[in-house]
GROMACS .gro file of C-alpha atoms in nm:
model
  432
    1MET     CA    1   1.223  -2.836   3.453
    2SER     CA    2   1.522  -2.686   3.554
    3ARG     CA    3   1.896  -2.728   3.421
    4SER     CA    4   2.193  -2.599   3.468
    5LEU     CA    5   2.473  -2.446   3.178
    6SER     CA    6   2.839  -2.409   3.158
    7ILE     CA    7   2.992  -2.130   2.988
    8LEU     CA    8   3.318  -2.224   2.885
    9PRO     CA    9   3.662  -1.990   2.649
   10VAL     CA   10   3.836  -2.105   2.398
   11LEU     CA   11   4.152  -1.981   2.534
   12GLY     CA   12   4.466  -1.952   2.343
   13MET     CA   13   4.329  -1.810   2.021
   14PRO     CA   14   4.619  -1.626   1.803
   15GLU     CA   15   4.605  -1.277   1.602
   16ILE     CA   16   4.390  -1.389   1.320
   17GLU     CA   17   4.464  -1.297   1.012
   18GLN     CA   18   4.297  -1.334   0.659
   19GLY     CA   19   4.298  -1.692   0.578
   20ALA     CA   20   4.251  -1.842   0.928
   21ASP     CA   21   4.118  -2.216   1.007
   22LEU     CA   22   3.837  -2.098   1.296
   23GLY     CA   23   3.679  -2.421   1.291
   24GLU     CA   24   4.045  -2.569   1.390
   25LEU     CA   25   4.157  -2.317   1.643
   26ILE     CA   26   3.851  -2.339   1.833
   27VAL     CA   27   3.953  -2.760   1.839
   28LYS     CA   28   4.234  -2.695   1.906
   29GLY     CA   29   4.129  -2.438   2.244
   30LEU     CA   30   3.868  -2.672   2.400
   31GLU     CA   31   3.743  -2.997   2.331
   32LEU     CA   32   3.422  -2.986   2.236
   33ARG     CA   33   3.169  -3.208   2.263
   34SER     CA   34   2.779  -3.299   2.085
   35GLY     CA   35   2.547  -3.003   2.167
   36ASP     CA   36   2.760  -2.732   2.264
   37VAL     CA   37   2.665  -2.345   2.149
   38VAL     CA   38   3.007  -2.232   1.939
   39VAL     CA   39   2.968  -1.860   2.025
   40VAL     CA   40   3.248  -1.674   1.824
   41THR     CA   41   3.298  -1.235   1.812
   42SER     CA   42   3.255  -1.179   1.427
   43LYS     CA   43   3.588  -0.931   1.455
   44ILE     CA   44   3.813  -1.258   1.429
   45VAL     CA   45   3.593  -1.384   1.132
   46SER     CA   46   3.550  -1.020   0.942
   47LYS     CA   47   3.988  -1.126   0.961
   48ALA     CA   48   3.940  -1.441   0.922
   49GLU     CA   49   3.749  -1.296   0.578
   50GLY     CA   50   3.958  -1.014   0.455
   51ARG     CA   51   3.678  -0.811   0.559
   52LEU     CA   52   3.973  -0.557   0.757
   53MET     CA   53   4.056  -0.200   0.528
   54ARG     CA   54   4.273   0.091   0.614
   55ALA     CA   55   4.074   0.310   0.807
   56ASP     CA   56   4.066   0.595   0.530
   57ASP     CA   57   3.703   0.671   0.537
   58ARG     CA   58   3.530   0.567   0.730
   59GLU     CA   59   3.228   0.756   0.658
   60ALA     CA   60   3.247   0.619   0.338
   61ALA     CA   61   3.243   0.267   0.466
   62ILE     CA   62   2.990   0.311   0.660
   63ASP     CA   63   2.815   0.438   0.347
   64ALA     CA   64   2.883   0.134   0.183
   65GLU     CA   65   2.781  -0.119   0.376
   66ALA     CA   66   2.427   0.094   0.452
   67VAL     CA   67   2.119   0.017   0.286
   68ARG     CA   68   1.907   0.248   0.504
   69VAL     CA   69   1.952   0.528   0.746
   70VAL     CA   70   1.714   0.468   1.035
   71ALA     CA   71   1.794   0.778   1.278
   72ARG     CA   72   2.131   1.039   1.245
   73ARG     CA   73   2.218   1.252   1.584
   74GLY     CA   74   2.516   1.462   1.423
   75ARG     CA   75   2.777   1.207   1.286
   76THR     CA   76   2.633   0.836   1.480
   77ARG     CA   77   2.388   0.741   1.217
   78ILE     CA   78   2.169   0.448   1.318
   79VAL     CA   79   2.122   0.189   0.966
   80GLN     CA   80   2.000  -0.097   0.829
   81ASN     CA   81   2.271  -0.267   0.654
   82ARG     CA   82   2.261  -0.528   0.424
   83GLN     CA   83   2.266  -0.800   0.608
   84GLY     CA   84   1.889  -0.677   0.724
   85LEU     CA   85   2.068  -0.611   1.071
   86VAL     CA   86   1.974  -0.207   1.208
   87MET     CA   87   2.277  -0.152   1.430
   88ALA     CA   88   2.527   0.207   1.382
   89ALA     CA   89   2.763   0.264   1.167
   90ALA     CA   90   2.648  -0.038   0.978
   91GLY     CA   91   2.894  -0.233   1.227
   92VAL     CA   92   3.203  -0.042   1.103
   93ASP     CA   93   3.445  -0.097   1.403
   94ALA     CA   94   3.770   0.032   1.463
   95SER     CA   95   3.821  -0.136   1.827
   96ASN     CA   96   4.006  -0.502   1.837
   97THR     CA   97   4.186  -0.414   1.514
   98ALA     CA   98   4.486  -0.190   1.480
   99PRO     CA   99   4.508   0.150   1.433
  100GLY     CA  100   4.440   0.336   1.126
  101THR     CA  101   4.266   0.004   1.000
  102ILE     CA  102   3.900  -0.071   0.995
  103LEU     CA  103   3.637  -0.382   1.006
  104LEU     CA  104   3.331  -0.465   0.808
  105LEU     CA  105   3.093  -0.708   0.956
  106PRO     CA  106   3.089  -1.060   0.787
  107LEU     CA  107   2.964  -1.088   0.405
  108ASP     CA  108   2.736  -1.368   0.480
  109PRO     CA  109   2.734  -1.428   0.903
  110ASP     CA  110   2.541  -1.721   0.882
  111GLY     CA  111   2.724  -1.923   0.582
  112SER     CA  112   3.052  -1.839   0.785
  113ALA     CA  113   2.822  -1.988   1.100
  114ARG     CA  114   2.729  -2.280   0.889
  115ARG     CA  115   3.127  -2.296   0.713
  116ILE     CA  116   3.269  -2.357   1.098
  117ARG     CA  117   3.029  -2.581   1.213
  118ALA     CA  118   3.077  -2.830   0.920
  119ARG     CA  119   3.461  -2.757   0.974
  120ILE     CA  120   3.375  -2.844   1.349
  121GLN     CA  121   3.207  -3.182   1.257
  122GLU     CA  122   3.470  -3.254   1.014
  123LEU     CA  123   3.752  -3.245   1.284
  124THR     CA  124   3.604  -3.325   1.591
  125GLY     CA  125   3.318  -3.575   1.444
  126HIS     CA  126   3.023  -3.388   1.692
  127GLN     CA  127   2.718  -3.181   1.636
  128VAL     CA  128   2.773  -2.879   1.762
  129GLY     CA  129   2.616  -2.516   1.675
  130VAL     CA  130   2.716  -2.255   1.612
  131LEU     CA  131   2.648  -1.857   1.622
  132ILE     CA  132   2.793  -1.553   1.452
  133THR     CA  133   2.781  -1.223   1.742
  134ASP     CA  134   2.823  -0.850   1.782
  135THR     CA  135   2.729  -0.636   2.015
  136PHE     CA  136   2.449  -0.323   1.948
  137GLY     CA  137   2.322  -0.110   2.154
  138ARG     CA  138   1.925  -0.133   2.238
  139PRO     CA  139   1.641   0.133   2.204
  140TRP     CA  140   1.597   0.227   2.566
  141ARG     CA  141   1.823   0.081   2.780
  142ASN     CA  142   2.118   0.162   2.869
  143GLY     CA  143   2.433  -0.033   2.806
  144LEU     CA  144   2.532  -0.280   2.477
  145THR     CA  145   2.517  -0.596   2.466
  146ASP     CA  146   2.606  -0.911   2.205
  147VAL     CA  147   2.267  -1.038   1.969
  148ALA     CA  148   2.382  -1.365   1.727
  149ILE     CA  149   2.399  -1.137   1.322
  150GLY     CA  150   2.494  -1.510   1.218
  151ALA     CA  151   2.390  -1.874   1.320
  152ALA     CA  152   2.381  -2.320   1.189
  153GLY     CA  153   2.246  -2.590   1.412
  154VAL     CA  154   2.101  -2.333   1.657
  155SER     CA  155   1.700  -2.253   1.701
  156VAL     CA  156   1.687  -1.924   1.717
  157VAL     CA  157   1.370  -1.824   1.870
  158GLU     CA  158   1.094  -1.978   2.053
  159ASP     CA  159   0.731  -1.988   2.010
  160HIS     CA  160   0.513  -1.989   2.311
  161ARG     CA  161   0.281  -1.888   2.185
  162GLY     CA  162  -0.029  -2.120   2.200
  163ARG     CA  163   0.131  -2.269   2.564
  164THR     CA  164  -0.026  -2.188   2.883
  165ASP     CA  165   0.164  -2.071   3.191
  166SER     CA  166   0.159  -2.215   3.546
  167HIS     CA  167  -0.101  -2.030   3.608
  168GLY     CA  168  -0.322  -2.214   3.302
  169ASN     CA  169  -0.312  -1.860   3.116
  170GLU     CA  170  -0.213  -1.876   2.702
  171LEU     CA  171   0.062  -1.681   2.574
  172ALA     CA  172  -0.055  -1.508   2.299
  173LEU     CA  173   0.305  -1.277   2.239
  174THR     CA  174   0.624  -1.501   2.375
  175VAL     CA  175   0.847  -1.566   2.127
  176THR     CA  176   1.183  -1.606   2.293
  177ALA     CA  177   1.495  -1.511   2.171
  178THR     CA  178   1.733  -1.815   2.200
  179ALA     CA  179   1.997  -1.709   2.013
  180ASP     CA  180   2.030  -1.391   2.125
  181GLU     CA  181   2.071  -1.480   2.480
  182LEU     CA  182   2.310  -1.705   2.443
  183ALA     CA  183   2.550  -1.415   2.249
  184ALA     CA  184   2.450  -1.231   2.554
  185ALA     CA  185   2.577  -1.517   2.820
  186ALA     CA  186   2.844  -1.596   2.611
  187ASP     CA  187   2.991  -1.237   2.618
  188LEU     CA  188   3.024  -1.257   3.034
  189VAL     CA  189   3.304  -1.516   2.947
  190LYS     CA  190   3.423  -1.366   2.686
  191GLY     CA  191   3.468  -1.012   2.752
  192LYS     CA  192   3.562  -0.698   2.528
  193ALA     CA  193   3.921  -0.672   2.620
  194THR     CA  194   4.090  -0.988   2.709
  195GLY     CA  195   4.180  -1.242   2.403
  196THR     CA  196   3.869  -1.437   2.407
  197PRO     CA  197   3.683  -1.458   2.107
  198VAL     CA  198   3.539  -1.753   2.178
  199ALA     CA  199   3.309  -1.887   2.395
  200VAL     CA  200   3.122  -2.278   2.436
  201VAL     CA  201   2.785  -2.308   2.609
  202ARG     CA  202   2.735  -2.660   2.756
  203GLY     CA  203   2.389  -2.777   2.915
  204LEU     CA  204   2.123  -2.633   2.607
  205PRO     CA  205   2.138  -2.948   2.353
  206GLU     CA  206   1.799  -2.881   2.240
  207ALA     CA  207   1.879  -2.563   2.129
  208LEU     CA  208   2.011  -2.742   1.901
  209THR     CA  209   1.900  -2.875   1.534
  210GLU     CA  210   1.973  -3.103   1.265
  211ALA     CA  211   1.996  -2.880   1.007
  212ASP     CA  212   2.185  -2.637   0.965
  213GLY     CA  213   1.870  -2.363   0.930
  214ALA     CA  214   1.727  -2.109   0.827
  215GLY     CA  215   2.005  -1.835   1.021
  216VAL     CA  216   1.960  -1.535   1.229
  217SER     CA  217   1.661  -1.458   0.960
  218PRO     CA  218   1.377  -1.493   1.227
  219LEU     CA  219   1.524  -1.285   1.454
  220ILE     CA  220   1.515  -0.940   1.183
  221ARG     CA  221   1.118  -0.810   1.211
  222SER     CA  222   1.053  -0.649   0.915
  223LEU     CA  223   0.910  -0.360   0.760
  224GLU     CA  224   0.613  -0.413   0.786
  225ASP     CA  225   0.577  -0.517   1.160
  226ASP     CA  226   0.862  -0.253   1.290
  227MET     CA  227   0.644   0.039   1.519
  228PHE     CA  228   0.993   0.214   1.525
  229ARG     CA  229   1.141   0.239   1.182
  230TYR     CA  230   1.304   0.549   1.227
  231GLY     CA  231   1.425   0.811   1.408
  232THR     CA  232   1.244   1.127   1.455
  233SER     CA  233   1.401   1.346   1.184
  234GLU     CA  234   1.374   1.030   0.948
  235ALA     CA  235   1.021   0.935   1.064
  236MET     CA  236   0.910   1.250   0.968
  237ARG     CA  237   1.081   1.270   0.633
  238ALA     CA  238   0.924   0.919   0.557
  239ALA     CA  239   0.555   1.065   0.689
  240VAL     CA  240   0.560   1.374   0.456
  241THR     CA  241   0.707   1.136   0.170
  242MET     CA  242   0.439   0.886   0.276
  243ARG     CA  243   0.194   1.143   0.237
  244ARG     CA  244   0.002   1.186  -0.113
  245THR     CA  245  -0.357   1.216  -0.264
  246VAL     CA  246  -0.531   0.906  -0.229
  247ARG     CA  247  -0.875   0.831  -0.433
  248GLU     CA  248  -0.992   0.519  -0.373
  249PHE     CA  249  -1.030   0.343  -0.012
  250SER     CA  250  -1.077   0.040   0.179
  251THR     CA  251  -1.395   0.002   0.409
  252GLU     CA  252  -1.167  -0.026   0.653
  253PRO     CA  253  -1.308   0.273   0.917
  254VAL     CA  254  -1.129   0.504   1.030
  255HIS     CA  255  -1.040   0.544   1.407
  256PRO     CA  256  -1.138   0.824   1.561
  257GLN     CA  257  -0.859   0.864   1.793
  258ALA     CA  258  -0.600   0.885   1.475
  259ILE     CA  259  -0.842   1.165   1.416
  260ARG     CA  260  -0.794   1.372   1.737
  261ARG     CA  261  -0.437   1.300   1.743
  262ALA     CA  262  -0.410   1.440   1.388
  263VAL     CA  263  -0.548   1.738   1.515
  264ALA     CA  264  -0.345   1.781   1.737
  265ALA     CA  265  -0.097   1.788   1.536
  266ALA     CA  266  -0.270   2.036   1.323
  267VAL     CA  267  -0.308   2.299   1.561
  268THR     CA  268   0.060   2.400   1.690
  269ALA     CA  269   0.145   2.515   1.330
  270PRO     CA  270   0.244   2.844   1.288
  271ALA     CA  271  -0.063   3.213   1.336
  272PRO     CA  272  -0.058   3.533   1.342
  273HIS     CA  273  -0.014   3.783   1.574
  274HIS     CA  274  -0.066   3.479   1.828
  275THR     CA  275  -0.416   3.324   1.712
  276MET     CA  276  -0.598   3.007   1.660
  277PRO     CA  277  -0.718   3.039   1.343
  278TRP     CA  278  -0.803   2.652   1.311
  279ARG     CA  279  -1.142   2.451   1.287
  280PHE     CA  280  -1.186   2.116   1.212
  281VAL     CA  281  -1.500   1.977   1.147
  282LEU     CA  282  -1.491   1.584   1.200
  283LEU     CA  283  -1.771   1.407   0.999
  284GLU     CA  284  -1.760   1.096   1.118
  285THR     CA  285  -2.148   0.901   1.126
  286ALA     CA  286  -2.224   0.842   0.697
  287GLN     CA  287  -2.539   1.038   0.783
  288ALA     CA  288  -2.396   1.372   0.809
  289ARG     CA  289  -2.176   1.229   0.509
  290THR     CA  290  -2.432   1.175   0.323
  291ALA     CA  291  -2.599   1.447   0.399
  292LEU     CA  292  -2.327   1.729   0.326
  293LEU     CA  293  -2.240   1.573  -0.006
  294ASP     CA  294  -2.603   1.593  -0.123
  295ALA     CA  295  -2.655   1.892  -0.040
  296MET     CA  296  -2.291   2.067  -0.204
  297LEU     CA  297  -2.380   1.820  -0.561
  298ALA     CA  298  -2.669   2.024  -0.611
  299ALA     CA  299  -2.544   2.373  -0.504
  300TRP     CA  300  -2.256   2.299  -0.742
  301GLN     CA  301  -2.536   2.156  -1.013
  302ARG     CA  302  -2.718   2.471  -1.030
  303ASP     CA  303  -2.394   2.685  -1.019
  304LEU     CA  304  -2.312   2.517  -1.335
  305ARG     CA  305  -2.604   2.521  -1.456
  306GLU     CA  306  -2.693   2.856  -1.395
  307LEU     CA  307  -2.366   3.074  -1.402
  308ASP     CA  308  -2.173   2.866  -1.608
  309GLY     CA  309  -2.414   2.768  -1.926
  310TRP     CA  310  -2.292   2.411  -1.864
  311ASP     CA  311  -2.466   2.109  -1.983
  312GLU     CA  312  -2.599   1.824  -1.796
  313ALA     CA  313  -2.305   1.574  -1.904
  314ARG     CA  314  -2.077   1.827  -1.877
  315ILE     CA  315  -2.223   1.865  -1.519
  316ALA     CA  316  -2.205   1.544  -1.425
  317ARG     CA  317  -1.823   1.454  -1.522
  318ARG     CA  318  -1.754   1.728  -1.316
  319THR     CA  319  -1.932   1.672  -1.027
  320ALA     CA  320  -1.802   1.361  -1.026
  321ARG     CA  321  -1.457   1.427  -0.900
  322GLY     CA  322  -1.665   1.465  -0.537
  323ASP     CA  323  -1.698   1.046  -0.515
  324VAL     CA  324  -1.340   1.081  -0.387
  325LEU     CA  325  -1.510   1.254  -0.084
  326ARG     CA  326  -1.864   1.003  -0.072
  327ASN     CA  327  -1.652   0.686  -0.119
  328ALA     CA  328  -1.387   0.742   0.176
  329PRO     CA  329  -1.524   0.627   0.521
  330TYR     CA  330  -1.415   0.973   0.713
  331LEU     CA  331  -1.422   1.346   0.629
  332VAL     CA  332  -1.229   1.677   0.807
  333VAL     CA  333  -1.347   1.980   0.673
  334PRO     CA  334  -1.074   2.209   0.820
  335CYS     CA  335  -1.218   2.613   0.838
  336LEU     CA  336  -1.068   2.960   0.887
  337VAL     CA  337  -1.168   3.142   1.145
  338MET     CA  338  -1.030   3.543   1.151
  339ALA     CA  339  -1.063   3.600   1.534
  340GLY     CA  340  -0.783   3.795   1.633
  341SER     CA  341  -0.735   3.959   1.271
  342HIS     CA  342  -0.613   4.327   1.263
  343ASP     CA  343  -0.921   4.518   1.039
  344TYR     CA  344  -0.736   4.730   0.805
  345PRO     CA  345  -0.940   4.994   0.629
  346ASP     CA  346  -0.746   4.996   0.258
  347ALA     CA  347  -0.839   4.668   0.020
  348ARG     CA  348  -0.418   4.594   0.015
  349ARG     CA  349  -0.345   4.515   0.364
  350ALA     CA  350  -0.676   4.405   0.454
  351GLY     CA  351  -0.562   4.150   0.121
  352ALA     CA  352  -0.271   4.008   0.293
  353GLU     CA  353  -0.418   3.955   0.623
  354ARG     CA  354  -0.648   3.747   0.572
  355GLU     CA  355  -0.348   3.609   0.354
  356MET     CA  356  -0.146   3.560   0.625
  357PHE     CA  357  -0.461   3.383   0.806
  358THR     CA  358  -0.503   3.110   0.525
  359VAL     CA  359  -0.113   3.051   0.428
  360ALA     CA  360  -0.154   2.924   0.855
  361ILE     CA  361  -0.425   2.642   0.812
  362GLY     CA  362  -0.251   2.566   0.501
  363ALA     CA  363   0.080   2.459   0.711
  364ALA     CA  364  -0.207   2.345   0.969
  365VAL     CA  365  -0.368   2.104   0.753
  366GLN     CA  366  -0.009   1.964   0.631
  367ASN     CA  367   0.071   1.907   0.987
  368LEU     CA  368  -0.266   1.744   0.956
  369LEU     CA  369  -0.211   1.490   0.674
  370VAL     CA  370   0.137   1.443   0.764
  371THR     CA  371  -0.009   1.260   1.081
  372LEU     CA  372  -0.212   1.087   0.976
  373ALA     CA  373   0.022   0.952   0.658
  374GLY     CA  374   0.194   0.812   0.997
  375GLU     CA  375  -0.083   0.738   1.112
  376GLY     CA  376  -0.071   0.478   0.802
  377TYR     CA  377  -0.400   0.648   0.695
  378GLY     CA  378  -0.416   0.784   0.319
  379THR     CA  379  -0.609   1.160   0.236
  380ALA     CA  380  -0.689   1.327  -0.022
  381TRP     CA  381  -0.720   1.749   0.017
  382VAL     CA  382  -1.010   1.857  -0.166
  383SER     CA  383  -1.098   2.236  -0.254
  384SER     CA  384  -1.496   2.161  -0.349
  385THR     CA  385  -1.651   2.327  -0.018
  386MET     CA  386  -1.458   2.627  -0.013
  387PHE     CA  387  -1.695   2.723  -0.356
  388CYS     CA  388  -2.031   2.591  -0.205
  389ARG     CA  389  -1.910   2.812   0.193
  390ASP     CA  390  -2.271   2.929   0.262
  391THR     CA  391  -2.442   2.513   0.199
  392VAL     CA  392  -2.184   2.365   0.436
  393ARG     CA  393  -2.230   2.601   0.684
  394GLU     CA  394  -2.589   2.565   0.693
  395VAL     CA  395  -2.592   2.185   0.633
  396LEU     CA  396  -2.324   2.165   0.945
  397GLU     CA  397  -2.532   2.430   1.112
  398LEU     CA  398  -2.182   2.621   1.129
  399PRO     CA  399  -2.075   3.006   1.303
  400ALA     CA  400  -2.124   3.261   1.023
  401GLY     CA  401  -1.758   3.352   1.075
  402TRP     CA  402  -1.575   2.983   0.958
  403ASP     CA  403  -1.427   2.969   0.630
  404PRO     CA  404  -1.475   2.653   0.519
  405MET     CA  405  -1.114   2.546   0.344
  406GLY     CA  406  -1.231   2.222   0.112
  407ALA     CA  407  -1.237   1.832   0.274
  408VAL     CA  408  -1.029   1.618   0.363
  409ALA     CA  409  -1.112   1.304   0.271
  410VAL     CA  410  -0.959   0.986   0.531
  411GLY     CA  411  -0.919   0.597   0.522
  412ARG     CA  412  -0.672   0.335   0.447
  413PRO     CA  413  -0.571   0.294   0.080
  414ALA     CA  414  -0.747   0.054  -0.147
  415ALA     CA  415  -0.392  -0.037  -0.289
  416VAL     CA  416  -0.041   0.101  -0.160
  417PRO     CA  417   0.049   0.318  -0.326
  418GLN     CA  418   0.301   0.361  -0.634
  419ASP     CA  419   0.659   0.497  -0.478
  420ARG     CA  420   0.711   0.850  -0.543
  421PRO     CA  421   1.047   0.946  -0.748
  422GLU     CA  422   1.228   1.200  -0.474
  423ARG     CA  423   1.198   1.509  -0.642
  424ALA     CA  424   1.494   1.754  -0.634
  425ALA     CA  425   1.536   2.041  -0.436
  426ASP     CA  426   1.759   2.279  -0.692
  427PRO     CA  427   1.461   2.379  -0.998
  428PHE     CA  428   1.236   2.514  -0.637
  429ILE     CA  429   1.540   2.746  -0.486
  430THR     CA  430   1.635   3.122  -0.544
  431VAL     CA  431   1.943   3.198  -0.391
  432ARG     CA  432   2.058   3.533  -0.354
   0.00000   0.00000   0.00000
């Protein structure tokens, strides 16, 4: 069914001051009908609600409004604000306000929309929908557009999933952001510099709801579903923070391509003499993992018994630490190769040369672990292969020059790791 929409400006709105009755001013500016959607720029709502402040410290105002930094480049910040909206500068705005002042977003845009809606119904008897809007930039797209940040009496999304298109194909992903489309359409009439902060969209009564509804919350993607929740540097810091030793894994298999992406990141680590001193052995089958771990267990038991004189109970307690490897669905064995190293005749320089290469593989493994954390995998880097290198090389049929540098268990964590407290840098810094 085709439809025709009208977008009407609400003219004659005065400069808004704190305490202004927006519902009454809107009714005076345009004769409303039931089924209209009234679209109100957030700036006048903020002014009416006393969210105007002196611009002594805009950065401090952004800090106060933000709950999470999403991305930062120079002085520009994309943040999540207290309403859950991800936007530039937490919506703190210096446009369309007197010099030396700034506007903060309404504390509760949904509540603002509900109050305006109730006031319009009180004055006119008409059932309308109300949207509060603000201007957003968008990832991957140049230019700005208005979106809904508050709503009352409007079905903000239309879920098409389960319906069929004109060719009979079932729609599986399509959810239309109706409120944002209405906000953008109304902004073509309101404009940014015309002094017309309110417009009415007429001709879409099916978008209205009798109750105020849930506001704009259905439009806000949860953090769990947001694949783009961080900027570049923030994503790196988050991945480093998420990287932790996981000792219990679920049975969910590990995607081999995720491991290969992590290895590709690992081999970008710095290394001495322009070498590539890393090799990564991927144990993708249960048979390969079991064969290696059984052989390592036998070697450990032999050494602890014959070289250290431990009794069987103590040996059992010590080797039980290897269960984290045995219970993981995937193992990676990083190996150090010294090809390209310099041959020094004295032990001091030869030892330093090996240490340089050892540091390089440590950096590579850190890249591997951080990348896997970004993919949602947990890891545990265990040193046990370093104590039975000959056994590992024999079982995995590795060249003599490959030195196993532990083993990395990989998998989905069986439980959500506890939050890690922030660790200050100062105790680890010496300045000269």
